[in-house]
XYZ file of N, CA and C in Angstrom:
864
model
N -0.188 -1.296 -0.178
C 0.228 0.287 -0.009
C 1.295 1.554 -0.078
N 0.750 2.611 -0.432
C 1.131 3.303 -0.731
C 0.702 4.275 0.494
N 1.644 5.208 0.560
C 1.534 6.039 2.344
C 0.564 7.218 0.913
N 0.465 7.492 2.147
C -1.557 8.197 2.570
C -0.441 9.586 1.955
N -1.627 10.428 1.153
C -0.832 12.196 0.503
C -1.258 12.588 1.218
N -0.727 14.410 1.655
C -0.669 14.989 2.110
C -1.575 15.965 1.615
N -2.467 16.498 2.435
C -2.884 17.185 1.473
C -2.955 19.370 1.655
N -3.092 20.048 0.789
C -2.628 20.979 0.703
C -3.312 21.547 2.241
N -2.268 22.779 2.968
C -3.074 23.122 4.187
C -3.663 24.427 4.062
N -4.482 24.731 4.425
C -5.268 26.073 5.180
C -5.266 27.147 6.051
N -5.605 28.483 6.073
C -5.877 28.833 7.537
C -7.159 28.106 8.365
N -7.878 28.184 7.758
C -8.850 27.771 8.211
C -8.457 26.061 8.980
N -8.590 25.039 8.705
C -8.400 23.593 8.436
C -7.288 23.519 8.940
N -6.347 22.565 9.466
C -5.581 21.615 9.146
C -5.195 20.897 8.126
N -3.180 21.077 8.248
C -3.428 19.035 6.706
C -3.967 18.493 7.047
N -4.505 17.598 6.119
C -4.715 16.215 6.448
C -4.137 15.483 5.763
N -4.236 13.415 5.792
C -3.749 12.659 5.520
C -5.595 12.378 4.528
N -4.617 12.322 3.073
C -5.673 11.096 2.402
C -5.848 10.034 1.608
N -6.535 9.392 1.344
C -6.518 7.899 1.142
C -5.118 7.607 -0.506
N -5.002 6.514 -0.408
C -4.601 6.361 -2.210
C -5.324 6.467 -2.840
N -5.340 6.465 -4.203
C -6.242 6.828 -5.497
C -6.558 5.345 -5.673
N -7.564 4.881 -6.091
C -7.602 3.843 -6.573
C -7.506 3.333 -7.930
N -6.356 2.340 -8.511
C -5.599 1.778 -9.396
C -4.365 2.667 -9.998
N -3.530 2.898 -8.738
C -2.491 3.459 -8.523
C -1.761 2.474 -8.771
N -2.199 1.506 -7.723
C -0.689 0.776 -7.745
C -0.925 -0.844 -8.465
N -2.111 -1.306 -8.511
C -2.475 -1.944 -10.007
C -1.862 -1.689 -10.887
N -2.365 -0.226 -11.834
C -0.809 0.310 -13.420
C 0.181 -0.344 -12.886
N 0.899 -0.169 -11.707
C 2.395 -0.532 -11.746
C 2.270 -1.483 -12.040
N 1.375 -2.583 -10.644
C 1.786 -3.808 -10.808
C 1.391 -4.736 -12.079
N 0.370 -3.870 -12.893
C 0.594 -4.361 -14.274
C 1.828 -4.024 -15.454
N 2.042 -3.437 -14.997
C 3.582 -2.908 -15.757
C 3.879 -3.848 -15.287
N 4.798 -3.660 -13.962
C 5.410 -4.730 -13.707
C 5.532 -6.222 -14.295
N 4.056 -7.200 -14.365
C 3.429 -8.169 -15.458
C 3.924 -8.198 -16.558
N 3.472 -7.326 -17.300
C 3.967 -6.875 -19.013
C 5.670 -7.299 -19.150
N 6.095 -6.495 -18.512
C 8.141 -7.051 -18.436
C 8.301 -7.836 -18.290
N 7.396 -9.055 -17.332
C 7.925 -10.105 -16.964
C 7.969 -11.001 -18.046
N 8.797 -11.346 -19.226
C 8.602 -12.233 -20.315
C 9.296 -13.815 -19.105
N 9.245 -13.901 -17.881
C 9.764 -15.379 -18.321
C 7.736 -15.858 -16.874
N 7.179 -14.758 -17.267
C 6.089 -15.716 -16.536
C 5.114 -16.678 -18.080
N 3.921 -17.260 -17.021
C 3.530 -18.749 -18.128
C 2.690 -17.839 -19.099
N 2.056 -16.557 -18.409
C 0.849 -16.062 -19.381
C 2.044 -15.572 -20.773
N 3.484 -14.813 -20.669
C 3.992 -14.844 -21.769
C 4.323 -15.865 -21.998
N 4.471 -17.274 -21.894
C 5.406 -18.367 -22.531
C 3.462 -19.295 -23.256
N 2.673 -19.210 -22.460
C 1.457 -19.630 -23.583
C 1.014 -19.058 -24.215
N 0.993 -17.666 -24.638
C 1.074 -16.626 -25.794
C 1.205 -16.597 -26.979
N 3.376 -17.395 -26.435
C 3.801 -17.546 -27.502
C 4.112 -19.212 -27.749
N 2.818 -19.990 -27.289
C 3.780 -21.989 -28.015
C 2.857 -21.565 -29.603
N 1.337 -21.522 -29.572
C 1.114 -21.458 -30.782
C 1.574 -20.389 -32.509
N 2.835 -20.691 -32.433
C 3.285 -19.432 -33.202
C 2.940 -20.230 -35.195
N 2.703 -21.787 -34.979
C 2.638 -21.573 -36.240
C 1.070 -21.463 -36.973
N -0.064 -20.706 -37.905
C -0.263 -20.085 -38.138
C -1.237 -22.240 -38.601
N -0.700 -22.533 -39.250
C -1.201 -23.867 -40.205
C -1.226 -24.930 -39.355
N -0.529 -24.944 -38.304
C -0.205 -26.113 -37.609
C -1.723 -26.656 -36.883
N -2.126 -25.510 -36.152
C -3.758 -26.560 -36.067
C -4.482 -27.030 -37.043
N -4.390 -26.609 -38.724
C -5.101 -27.055 -39.667
C -4.652 -28.373 -40.227
N -3.144 -28.312 -39.961
C -2.707 -29.758 -40.469
C -2.847 -31.182 -39.795
N -3.267 -30.330 -38.160
C -3.489 -31.628 -37.410
C -4.575 -32.209 -37.719
N -5.500 -31.601 -37.564
C -7.266 -31.547 -37.956
C -7.505 -32.447 -39.523
N -6.514 -32.074 -40.497
C -6.477 -32.959 -41.521
C -6.009 -33.981 -41.252
N -4.971 -34.464 -40.740
C -4.438 -35.709 -40.873
C -5.678 -36.522 -39.420
N -6.068 -35.649 -38.839
C -7.099 -36.233 -37.761
C -8.573 -37.138 -39.153
N -8.611 -36.138 -39.956
C -9.965 -36.951 -40.537
C -9.300 -38.023 -41.298
N -8.299 -37.787 -42.152
C -7.439 -39.211 -43.201
C -7.369 -40.015 -42.254
N -7.127 -39.820 -40.815
C -7.425 -41.248 -39.745
C -8.615 -42.159 -39.588
N -9.903 -41.019 -39.737
C -10.717 -41.511 -39.168
C -10.791 -42.113 -40.766
N -11.160 -41.173 -41.389
C -11.349 -42.142 -43.220
C -10.356 -43.489 -43.294
N -9.508 -43.684 -43.273
C -8.588 -44.536 -42.916
C -9.239 -46.177 -42.259
N -9.620 -45.333 -40.416
C -10.562 -46.118 -40.197
C -11.417 -47.207 -40.210
N -12.848 -46.050 -41.205
C -14.295 -46.136 -42.068
C -13.924 -47.243 -42.557
N -12.828 -47.200 -44.189
C -12.641 -47.792 -45.075
C -12.055 -49.548 -44.160
N -11.207 -49.108 -43.365
C -11.030 -50.572 -42.831
C -12.328 -51.693 -42.611
N -12.739 -50.747 -41.306
C -14.567 -51.499 -40.941
C -15.432 -51.956 -42.042
N -15.631 -50.979 -42.953
C -16.070 -50.988 -44.563
C -15.528 -52.442 -45.162
N -14.027 -52.559 -44.963
C -13.952 -53.646 -45.954
C -14.121 -55.520 -44.674
N -13.917 -55.102 -43.673
C -14.409 -56.262 -42.686
C -15.108 -56.351 -42.615
N -15.900 -56.026 -42.147
C -18.085 -55.970 -42.343
C -18.063 -56.142 -43.894
N -17.831 -56.415 -44.790
C -17.448 -56.825 -46.391
C -18.451 -58.361 -46.578
N -19.054 -58.494 -47.349
C -19.695 -60.147 -47.110
C -18.601 -60.816 -48.363
N -17.886 -61.104 -48.319
C -17.334 -62.439 -49.379
C -17.821 -63.216 -50.208
N -17.055 -63.039 -51.478
C -18.262 -63.406 -52.497
C -18.400 -64.712 -52.519
N -18.679 -65.393 -53.597
C -19.273 -66.250 -53.522
C -18.059 -67.329 -53.928
N -17.189 -66.871 -54.442
C -15.695 -67.675 -55.753
C -14.757 -67.463 -54.608
N -14.446 -66.114 -53.906
C -13.401 -65.752 -52.787
C -13.794 -67.323 -51.794
N -15.270 -66.946 -51.068
C -15.912 -68.295 -50.159
C -15.021 -69.617 -50.844
N -14.693 -70.321 -51.561
C -14.567 -71.483 -52.239
C -13.755 -71.442 -52.495
N -12.717 -70.349 -52.959
C -11.391 -70.736 -52.412
C -10.983 -70.305 -51.308
N -11.065 -70.134 -50.754
C -11.045 -70.222 -49.062
C -10.840 -71.867 -48.543
N -12.557 -72.127 -48.526
C -12.193 -73.527 -48.558
C -11.485 -74.748 -49.369
N -11.506 -74.297 -49.994
C -10.507 -74.650 -50.947
C -8.760 -74.799 -50.875
N -8.478 -74.067 -50.741
C -7.212 -74.065 -50.064
C -7.166 -74.853 -48.751
N -8.448 -74.320 -48.066
C -7.897 -75.297 -46.775
C -7.521 -76.529 -46.454
N -8.554 -76.958 -47.603
C -9.032 -78.818 -47.634
C -7.705 -79.167 -47.972
N -7.227 -78.417 -48.860
C -6.098 -78.572 -49.418
C -4.324 -78.339 -48.275
N -4.652 -77.655 -48.042
C -3.069 -77.377 -46.486
C -3.684 -79.013 -45.974
N -4.880 -79.120 -45.273
C -4.994 -80.012 -44.501
C -4.512 -81.749 -45.080
N -4.104 -83.123 -44.027
C -4.207 -84.153 -44.772
C -5.810 -85.024 -44.750
N -5.347 -86.127 -45.781
C -6.344 -86.708 -44.880
C -6.921 -87.534 -43.976
N -7.613 -87.990 -43.274
C -7.607 -88.483 -41.839
C -8.418 -90.368 -42.295
N -8.644 -90.394 -40.968
C -9.112 -91.744 -40.882
C -10.477 -91.387 -41.483
N -11.055 -90.996 -41.544
C -12.380 -90.266 -41.856
C -13.291 -90.552 -43.098
N -11.778 -89.684 -44.227
C -12.500 -90.342 -45.584
C -12.108 -91.796 -45.348
N -13.279 -91.694 -46.699
C -13.897 -93.136 -47.366
C -11.742 -94.155 -48.039
N -12.080 -93.014 -49.003
C -10.508 -93.410 -49.376
C -9.548 -93.511 -49.240
N -8.994 -92.968 -47.980
C -7.673 -93.219 -46.978
C -8.526 -94.400 -46.724
N -9.053 -94.672 -45.942
C -9.565 -95.378 -45.073
C -9.934 -97.265 -46.246
N -9.939 -96.903 -47.355
C -10.106 -98.308 -48.057
C -7.886 -98.201 -48.627
N -7.358 -97.395 -48.672
C -6.282 -97.860 -49.353
C -5.646 -98.384 -47.768
N -5.693 -98.007 -46.418
C -5.123 -98.909 -44.722
C -5.227 -99.368 -44.985
N -7.455 -99.859 -45.074
C -7.127 -101.304 -44.830
C -6.660 -102.501 -45.833
N -6.226 -102.064 -47.895
C -5.191 -102.500 -48.157
C -3.966 -102.889 -47.793
N -3.421 -102.158 -46.833
C -1.926 -102.571 -46.317
C -1.479 -100.421 -46.832
N -1.285 -99.978 -46.989
C -1.168 -98.203 -46.573
C -0.843 -98.026 -45.887
N 0.410 -96.992 -45.209
C 0.813 -96.621 -44.321
C 0.954 -95.007 -44.641
N 0.274 -94.281 -43.914
C 0.212 -92.960 -44.128
C 2.228 -92.795 -44.459
N 2.183 -91.316 -45.175
C 4.087 -90.989 -45.924
C 4.929 -92.305 -46.453
N 3.678 -93.199 -47.079
C 4.690 -94.387 -47.889
C 4.427 -93.866 -49.293
N 5.371 -95.142 -49.580
C 5.279 -94.326 -51.174
C 3.294 -95.290 -51.732
N 3.107 -94.961 -52.484
C 1.991 -96.379 -53.831
C 2.711 -97.279 -53.886
N 2.258 -98.676 -54.151
C 2.661 -99.671 -54.747
C 2.971 -100.696 -53.438
N 3.043 -101.662 -54.289
C 3.399 -103.062 -53.138
C 5.024 -102.829 -52.634
N 5.770 -102.352 -53.190
C 7.172 -101.973 -53.072
C 7.351 -100.539 -52.727
N 6.418 -99.864 -52.682
C 6.616 -98.261 -51.517
C 7.126 -97.384 -52.518
N 7.631 -97.750 -54.107
C 8.146 -96.384 -54.430
C 7.257 -95.387 -55.240
N 5.994 -95.941 -55.181
C 5.514 -94.430 -56.085
C 4.788 -93.354 -55.599
N 3.916 -92.736 -55.564
C 4.032 -91.226 -55.718
C 3.560 -91.047 -54.068
N 4.562 -90.098 -53.074
C 3.827 -90.208 -51.605
C 2.653 -89.246 -51.706
N 2.986 -87.277 -52.104
C 2.015 -86.923 -52.319
C 1.324 -86.538 -53.679
N -0.364 -86.984 -52.735
C -1.826 -86.849 -53.925
C -0.913 -85.952 -55.695
N -1.945 -85.666 -56.485
C -1.632 -85.578 -57.877
C -2.168 -83.760 -57.195
N -1.187 -83.126 -57.497
C -2.732 -82.124 -57.864
C -3.242 -81.398 -58.452
N -3.649 -80.542 -57.634
C -5.273 -80.072 -58.191
C -4.655 -78.395 -59.161
N -5.226 -78.969 -60.551
C -5.112 -77.744 -61.154
C -6.776 -77.096 -61.594
N -7.094 -75.662 -60.870
C -7.930 -75.060 -61.182
C -7.652 -74.963 -61.696
N -9.202 -74.527 -63.613
C -8.979 -74.094 -64.102
C -9.996 -72.706 -64.065
N -9.507 -71.673 -64.267
C -10.404 -70.370 -63.945
C -10.897 -69.406 -65.266
N -10.414 -69.822 -66.596
C -10.959 -69.011 -67.999
C -12.074 -70.188 -67.942
N -12.362 -68.577 -69.358
C -14.452 -70.131 -69.636
C -13.611 -70.754 -71.303
N -12.716 -70.944 -71.498
C -12.371 -71.005 -72.791
C -12.498 -72.848 -72.263
N -12.236 -73.325 -73.273
C -12.646 -75.448 -73.759
C -11.419 -76.519 -73.647
N -11.925 -77.130 -73.542
C -10.404 -78.253 -72.855
C -9.442 -78.121 -73.443
N -8.323 -78.365 -74.180
C -7.346 -77.606 -74.182
C -7.024 -76.431 -74.887
N -8.008 -75.500 -74.616
C -8.500 -74.145 -75.306
C -6.145 -73.607 -74.427
N -5.814 -73.916 -73.745
C -4.508 -72.520 -72.868
C -3.352 -73.914 -73.336
N -3.775 -74.586 -73.564
C -2.108 -75.695 -74.416
C -1.743 -75.371 -76.399
N -3.313 -74.905 -77.180
C -3.371 -74.296 -77.716
C -2.892 -73.108 -77.842
N -3.334 -72.218 -76.850
C -2.339 -70.628 -77.128
C -0.869 -70.413 -76.648
N -0.549 -71.925 -75.930
C 0.409 -71.920 -75.260
C 1.554 -72.565 -76.275
N 0.679 -73.314 -77.967
C 1.500 -73.879 -78.875
C 1.600 -72.825 -79.685
N 1.080 -71.020 -79.766
C 0.825 -70.873 -80.567
C 2.012 -69.265 -79.895
N 1.993 -69.368 -78.865
C 2.731 -68.117 -78.478
C 4.292 -69.382 -78.741
N 4.286 -69.787 -78.355
C 5.941 -70.774 -78.864
C 6.389 -71.090 -80.286
N 5.042 -71.055 -80.772
C 5.562 -71.014 -82.506
C 5.735 -69.357 -82.686
N 5.148 -68.471 -81.955
C 5.560 -67.084 -82.835
C 7.219 -66.617 -81.845
N 6.937 -67.384 -80.986
C 8.071 -66.848 -80.592
C 9.987 -67.337 -81.538
N 9.152 -69.174 -81.782
C 10.159 -68.964 -82.587
C 10.102 -68.674 -83.902
N 9.446 -68.578 -84.270
C 8.956 -67.667 -85.295
C 9.833 -66.159 -85.612
N 9.741 -65.643 -84.366
C 10.275 -64.195 -84.461
C 12.311 -64.205 -84.316
N 12.324 -65.751 -83.997
C 13.579 -65.905 -83.154
C 14.608 -66.341 -85.062
N 13.643 -67.216 -85.302
C 13.903 -67.261 -87.315
C 13.601 -65.533 -87.625
N 13.354 -65.163 -87.763
C 13.340 -63.906 -88.184
C 14.484 -62.678 -87.792
N 14.587 -63.029 -86.164
C 16.199 -62.335 -86.510
C 16.887 -62.652 -86.680
N 17.279 -64.299 -86.793
C 17.971 -64.276 -86.845
C 18.811 -64.417 -88.040
N 17.418 -64.469 -89.004
C 18.158 -63.690 -91.026
C 18.414 -62.249 -91.381
N 17.438 -61.726 -90.153
C 17.518 -60.542 -90.312
C 19.860 -59.991 -90.165
N 19.464 -60.310 -88.754
C 21.579 -60.256 -88.044
C 22.264 -60.303 -89.614
N 21.797 -61.913 -89.990
C 23.103 -62.632 -90.635
C 22.419 -61.345 -91.763
N 21.717 -61.270 -92.699
C 21.617 -60.449 -93.640
C 21.922 -59.441 -93.668
N 21.956 -58.813 -92.394
C 23.208 -57.042 -91.857
C 24.872 -57.470 -92.021
N 24.821 -58.793 -91.559
C 26.343 -59.350 -91.566
C 26.681 -58.970 -93.104
N 25.970 -60.064 -94.159
C 26.225 -59.970 -95.372
C 26.551 -59.275 -96.126
N 25.115 -57.792 -95.635
C 25.807 -56.627 -96.262
C 27.352 -55.767 -95.242
N 26.630 -56.086 -94.642
C 28.475 -55.304 -94.416
C 29.832 -55.535 -95.104
N 29.763 -57.127 -94.877
C 30.586 -58.172 -95.102
C 31.046 -56.898 -96.750
N 30.097 -57.468 -97.966
C 29.723 -56.556 -99.320
C 30.252 -55.567 -99.153
N 29.448 -54.459 -98.267
C 30.061 -53.084 -98.229
C 31.258 -53.102 -98.089
N 31.924 -54.029 -97.227
C 33.429 -53.865 -97.150
C 34.836 -54.044 -97.773
N 34.052 -55.527 -98.719
C 34.864 -55.649 -100.045
C 34.493 -54.978 -100.896
N 33.451 -53.512 -101.134
C 33.646 -53.625 -101.958
C 34.706 -51.928 -101.765
N 34.797 -51.356 -100.801
C 35.492 -50.172 -99.773
C 37.224 -50.686 -100.013
N 37.262 -51.941 -99.681
C 38.552 -52.302 -99.727
C 39.311 -52.941 -101.688
N 38.202 -53.006 -101.913
C 38.470 -53.349 -103.823
C 38.662 -52.057 -104.227
N 37.353 -50.692 -104.095
C 37.876 -49.944 -104.284
C 39.347 -49.189 -104.233
N 39.452 -49.421 -102.788
C 41.059 -48.952 -102.609
C 41.938 -49.388 -103.345
N 42.280 -50.587 -103.178
C 43.057 -51.200 -104.491
C 43.190 -50.925 -105.588
N 41.646 -50.592 -106.362
C 41.708 -49.922 -107.230
C 42.218 -47.938 -107.485
N 42.187 -47.725 -106.814
C 41.895 -46.073 -106.371
C 43.649 -46.578 -106.797
N 44.392 -47.267 -105.537
C 46.366 -47.526 -105.870
C 46.228 -48.000 -106.859
N 45.385 -48.057 -107.427
C 46.819 -49.319 -108.718
C 46.597 -48.487 -109.600
N 45.681 -47.382 -109.427
C 45.862 -46.454 -110.902
C 46.663 -45.693 -110.211
N 47.092 -44.677 -109.473
C 47.931 -44.014 -108.513
C 49.230 -45.209 -109.135
N 49.559 -46.102 -108.968
C 50.149 -46.592 -109.011
C 50.696 -46.609 -111.171
N 49.494 -47.186 -111.870
C 49.614 -47.167 -112.439
C 50.214 -45.318 -113.477
N 49.840 -44.500 -113.163
C 50.074 -42.899 -113.728
C 51.622 -42.977 -113.376
N 51.853 -43.296 -112.039
C 53.905 -43.176 -111.296
C 54.698 -44.249 -112.665
N 53.701 -45.206 -113.089
C 55.025 -46.342 -113.703
C 54.956 -45.638 -115.198
N 53.500 -44.906 -115.644
C 53.670 -43.907 -116.780
C 54.262 -42.964 -117.204
N 54.296 -42.202 -116.135
C 55.595 -41.385 -115.927
C 57.046 -41.374 -116.117
N 57.125 -42.618 -115.049
C 58.559 -43.084 -115.087
C 58.918 -43.591 -116.407
N 58.053 -44.145 -117.335
C 58.553 -44.658 -118.627
C 58.298 -43.760 -119.430
N 57.618 -42.992 -119.288
C 58.013 -41.646 -120.621
C 59.385 -41.538 -120.240
N 59.779 -40.585 -118.659
C 60.748 -40.006 -118.387
C 61.675 -40.980 -119.112
N 62.259 -42.149 -118.532
C 63.221 -43.072 -119.670
C 62.810 -43.163 -121.433
N 62.386 -43.480 -121.929
C 62.024 -43.074 -123.010
C 62.488 -42.248 -123.707
N 61.763 -41.118 -123.119
C 62.817 -39.816 -123.500
C 64.408 -40.090 -124.064
N 65.259 -40.279 -122.490
C 66.181 -40.028 -122.036
C 67.074 -41.066 -122.742
N 66.168 -42.177 -123.616
C 67.107 -43.071 -124.712
C 66.662 -42.250 -125.897
N 65.840 -41.161 -126.046
C 66.170 -40.866 -127.605
C 64.819 -41.474 -128.304
N 63.331 -41.773 -127.847
C 62.775 -42.466 -127.914
C 61.260 -41.191 -128.402
N 60.070 -41.324 -129.701
C 59.923 -40.097 -129.275
C 58.208 -40.341 -129.162
N 58.410 -41.327 -129.024
C 56.424 -42.886 -128.871
C 56.703 -43.748 -128.502
N 55.506 -44.103 -127.483
C 55.894 -44.477 -126.826
C 55.855 -46.233 -127.637
N 56.442 -47.013 -126.734
C 56.209 -48.623 -127.480
C 54.809 -49.258 -127.420
N 53.689 -48.970 -126.766
C 52.336 -48.772 -126.793
C 51.738 -47.281 -126.693
N 50.117 -46.928 -126.078
C 49.964 -45.484 -126.606
C 49.215 -44.883 -124.938
N 49.140 -46.069 -123.984
C 48.760 -46.272 -122.916
C 50.359 -46.214 -121.986
N 51.171 -46.103 -123.149
C 52.311 -46.347 -121.939
C 53.208 -44.584 -120.586
N 52.435 -43.631 -122.322
C 52.331 -42.203 -121.953
C 51.742 -41.756 -121.173
N 51.851 -41.195 -120.525
C 50.255 -40.074 -120.003
C 50.199 -39.095 -120.652
N 48.674 -39.207 -120.384
C 47.718 -38.760 -122.060
C 48.431 -37.524 -121.967
N 48.589 -36.248 -123.048
C 48.963 -35.451 -123.236
C 47.782 -33.725 -123.980
N 47.530 -34.796 -124.945
C 46.129 -34.204 -125.052
C 45.077 -33.678 -123.493
N 44.382 -32.837 -124.707
C 42.715 -32.069 -124.150
C 42.239 -33.251 -123.628
N 41.525 -33.827 -125.297
C 40.473 -34.959 -125.211
C 41.253 -35.810 -124.624
N 42.527 -36.773 -124.552
C 42.473 -38.045 -123.627
C 42.890 -37.278 -122.367
N 42.955 -35.984 -122.102
C 42.704 -35.972 -120.177
C 41.453 -35.680 -119.506
N 40.254 -35.456 -120.117
C 38.943 -35.170 -120.354
C 38.020 -37.282 -120.335
N 39.089 -37.565 -121.405
C 38.190 -39.273 -121.538
C 39.126 -39.813 -120.256
N 39.675 -39.449 -119.765
C 40.663 -40.095 -118.336
C 40.042 -39.895 -117.049
N 39.640 -38.501 -117.456
C 38.678 -38.081 -116.164
C 37.283 -38.791 -116.569
N 36.525 -39.049 -117.817
C 34.887 -40.006 -117.416
C 35.680 -41.193 -117.084
N 36.478 -41.588 -117.286
C 36.429 -42.919 -116.913
C 36.307 -43.360 -115.404
N 37.313 -42.478 -115.109
C 37.664 -42.174 -112.659
C 36.460 -42.144 -112.673
N 35.559 -41.289 -113.528
C 34.222 -41.182 -112.259
C 33.664 -41.560 -113.082
N 33.200 -42.433 -113.288
C 32.355 -43.815 -114.048
C 31.743 -44.440 -112.813
N 31.003 -45.553 -112.964
C 31.182 -46.197 -111.915
C 31.749 -47.455 -111.480
N 32.251 -47.728 -110.839
C 33.381 -49.411 -110.918
C 32.939 -49.913 -111.147
N 33.472 -51.281 -111.381
C 33.530 -53.112 -112.324
C 34.632 -53.312 -112.358
N 33.831 -55.169 -112.443
C 35.451 -55.754 -112.165
C 36.527 -55.707 -113.365
N 35.324 -55.325 -114.018
C 36.951 -54.694 -115.733
C 37.355 -54.183 -115.932
N 36.809 -52.793 -115.055
C 38.222 -52.049 -114.812
C 38.907 -52.446 -114.271
N 38.796 -52.702 -112.610
C 40.426 -54.054 -112.297
C 40.488 -54.276 -113.051
N 40.035 -55.422 -113.713
C 40.775 -56.224 -114.565
C 42.028 -55.250 -115.083
N 41.027 -54.332 -115.856
C 42.335 -53.864 -117.066
C 43.318 -52.673 -116.638
N 42.788 -52.025 -115.307
C 43.895 -51.765 -115.112
C 45.204 -52.306 -113.723
N 44.783 -53.348 -113.537
C 45.407 -54.597 -112.939
C 46.663 -54.829 -114.090
N 45.774 -55.152 -115.317
C 46.475 -56.032 -116.544
C 47.901 -54.630 -117.309
N 47.519 -53.232 -116.906
C 48.232 -51.833 -117.740
C 49.043 -52.002 -116.557
N 48.835 -52.181 -116.220
C 50.009 -52.007 -114.439
C 51.017 -53.198 -114.676
N 50.251 -54.264 -114.084
C 51.699 -55.543 -114.616
C 52.241 -55.523 -115.996
N 51.955 -55.095 -116.972
C 52.163 -55.164 -118.568
C 53.423 -54.042 -117.865
N 52.798 -52.629 -117.726
C 53.895 -51.834 -117.724
C 55.194 -52.251 -117.175
N 55.039 -52.426 -115.861
C 55.952 -53.111 -114.644
C 57.035 -53.659 -115.036
N 56.343 -54.596 -116.143
C 57.287 -55.750 -116.214
C 58.003 -55.147 -117.460
N 57.820 -54.735 -118.398
C 58.310 -53.254 -119.051
C 59.356 -53.119 -118.278
N 59.604 -51.866 -117.832
C 60.059 -51.163 -117.356
C 61.179 -52.212 -116.588
N 60.649 -52.950 -116.018
C 61.552 -54.110 -115.153
C 62.446 -54.888 -116.376
N 61.720 -54.989 -117.331
C 63.095 -55.891 -118.146
C 64.036 -54.406 -119.464
N 63.232 -53.824 -119.682
C 64.574 -52.975 -120.576
C 64.694 -52.008 -119.683
N 64.304 -51.285 -118.560
C 65.155 -50.729 -117.953
C 65.887 -51.209 -116.531
N 65.507 -51.905 -115.490
C 65.914 -52.401 -114.420
C 65.600 -51.555 -113.669
N 64.471 -51.047 -113.667
C 63.581 -50.281 -112.879
C 61.931 -50.397 -112.223
N 62.786 -50.245 -111.033
C 61.159 -51.118 -110.260
C 60.634 -49.766 -109.914
N 59.219 -49.323 -109.635
C 58.513 -47.846 -109.238
C 58.188 -48.007 -108.102
N 58.190 -49.463 -107.330
C 57.876 -49.392 -106.328
C 59.740 -48.834 -105.012
N 60.414 -49.226 -105.462
C 61.637 -48.573 -105.570
C 61.873 -47.464 -105.763
N 61.937 -47.149 -106.674
C 62.433 -46.029 -107.759
C 63.382 -45.478 -107.626
N 63.747 -47.132 -107.961
C 65.528 -47.487 -108.296
C 65.802 -47.778 -109.756
N 66.344 -46.818 -109.995
C 67.176 -48.048 -111.829
C 68.625 -48.900 -110.937
N 68.125 -49.868 -111.234
C 69.000 -51.219 -110.945
C 70.397 -51.425 -111.646
N 71.145 -51.458 -111.622
C 72.882 -51.609 -112.736
C 72.134 -53.005 -114.406
N 71.997 -54.378 -113.167
C 71.401 -55.153 -114.108
C 70.139 -56.097 -113.770
N 69.851 -57.333 -114.622
C 68.727 -57.950 -113.784
C 69.399 -58.591 -112.448
N 70.866 -59.453 -112.231
C 70.960 -59.704 -111.656
C 70.615 -59.257 -110.002
N 71.486 -57.605 -110.613
C 70.934 -56.315 -109.549
C 69.538 -56.682 -108.884
N 68.944 -56.030 -109.485
C 66.973 -56.397 -109.570
C 66.580 -57.248 -108.496
N 67.377 -58.818 -108.991
C 66.651 -60.014 -108.498
C 67.149 -60.088 -106.896
N 68.292 -59.232 -106.945
C 69.089 -59.888 -105.452
C 68.546 -59.110 -105.013
N 68.318 -57.414 -104.955
C 67.697 -56.648 -103.629
C 66.871 -55.524 -104.009
N 65.976 -56.056 -105.177
C 63.716 -55.734 -105.244
C 63.132 -56.412 -104.742
N 62.422 -56.293 -103.281
C 61.820 -56.972 -102.684
C 61.289 -57.790 -103.577
N 60.326 -57.577 -104.730
C 59.268 -58.751 -105.736
C 58.643 -57.696 -107.061
N 57.631 -57.966 -107.457
C 57.396 -56.990 -109.336
C 55.526 -56.727 -108.661
N 55.510 -56.422 -107.289
C 54.160 -56.313 -107.191
C 54.099 -54.634 -105.803
N 53.249 -54.721 -105.381
C 53.201 -53.307 -104.308
C 53.186 -53.976 -103.083
N 52.195 -54.848 -102.850
C 52.377 -56.091 -102.096
C 53.421 -56.571 -100.812
N 55.048 -56.614 -102.247
C 56.019 -57.089 -101.941
C 56.902 -56.366 -101.280
N 56.403 -54.949 -101.296
C 56.999 -53.334 -100.784
C 56.556 -52.485 -99.924
N 55.046 -53.796 -99.369
C 54.844 -52.798 -97.243
C 55.506 -53.397 -96.398
């Protein structure tokens, strides 16, 4: 409690004490409580700072309720006739036959003991023949026919795949052969030009005005050049290969025989003996 306040004195009345005003102490106490950040009131106000948290909890609770209701519906749902038959069949198949079964009782009378195989010596089957349930609407033998058709289709696809693979391999080999032969053709044409140039130079040094054969020298006229270009740009065939190969063989033999000159060695040897001893051979393959 606050101390009483003194009232202003007057000449006619003495100084008196007045009671404290109501609410002053409460306001001070309220200021102290607002400044107290460790109080329970402030902590409780700061707990729910996520505005969407309560909504998320409510959604989760609704989802759980729906799941429980669905489970109850599934539990209370009556099973169909097929499902009941399937459960009874599986239950009966899992259980072994007892003495109350007439067939099993007859087997026991004939000397059969449980766990042994059928037959006099007991070498027969021990387990019963498995039951195969037919679920489709097809007739007898339909599943076997469908299986046979599927196997035939698989075999046909396999054969077609093998045929396609062999065709691709054959085409690839043909392409490689064509490329290799075309490369050999270009190489022989280059060797032929080189031999013609060498023959022309050697014949000129010997004082010859004309070649022994018309194609032994390189063509000099414009018409001959155009004709040669047309032959090069034309489609390649085996006849052209044979012609070029024969020309090259004939011309190189002429150079080796008359001048002891090897086109691939680019050397004129002294005599035939020197040529045979030092030259690897009379073709490009021998000089590789």
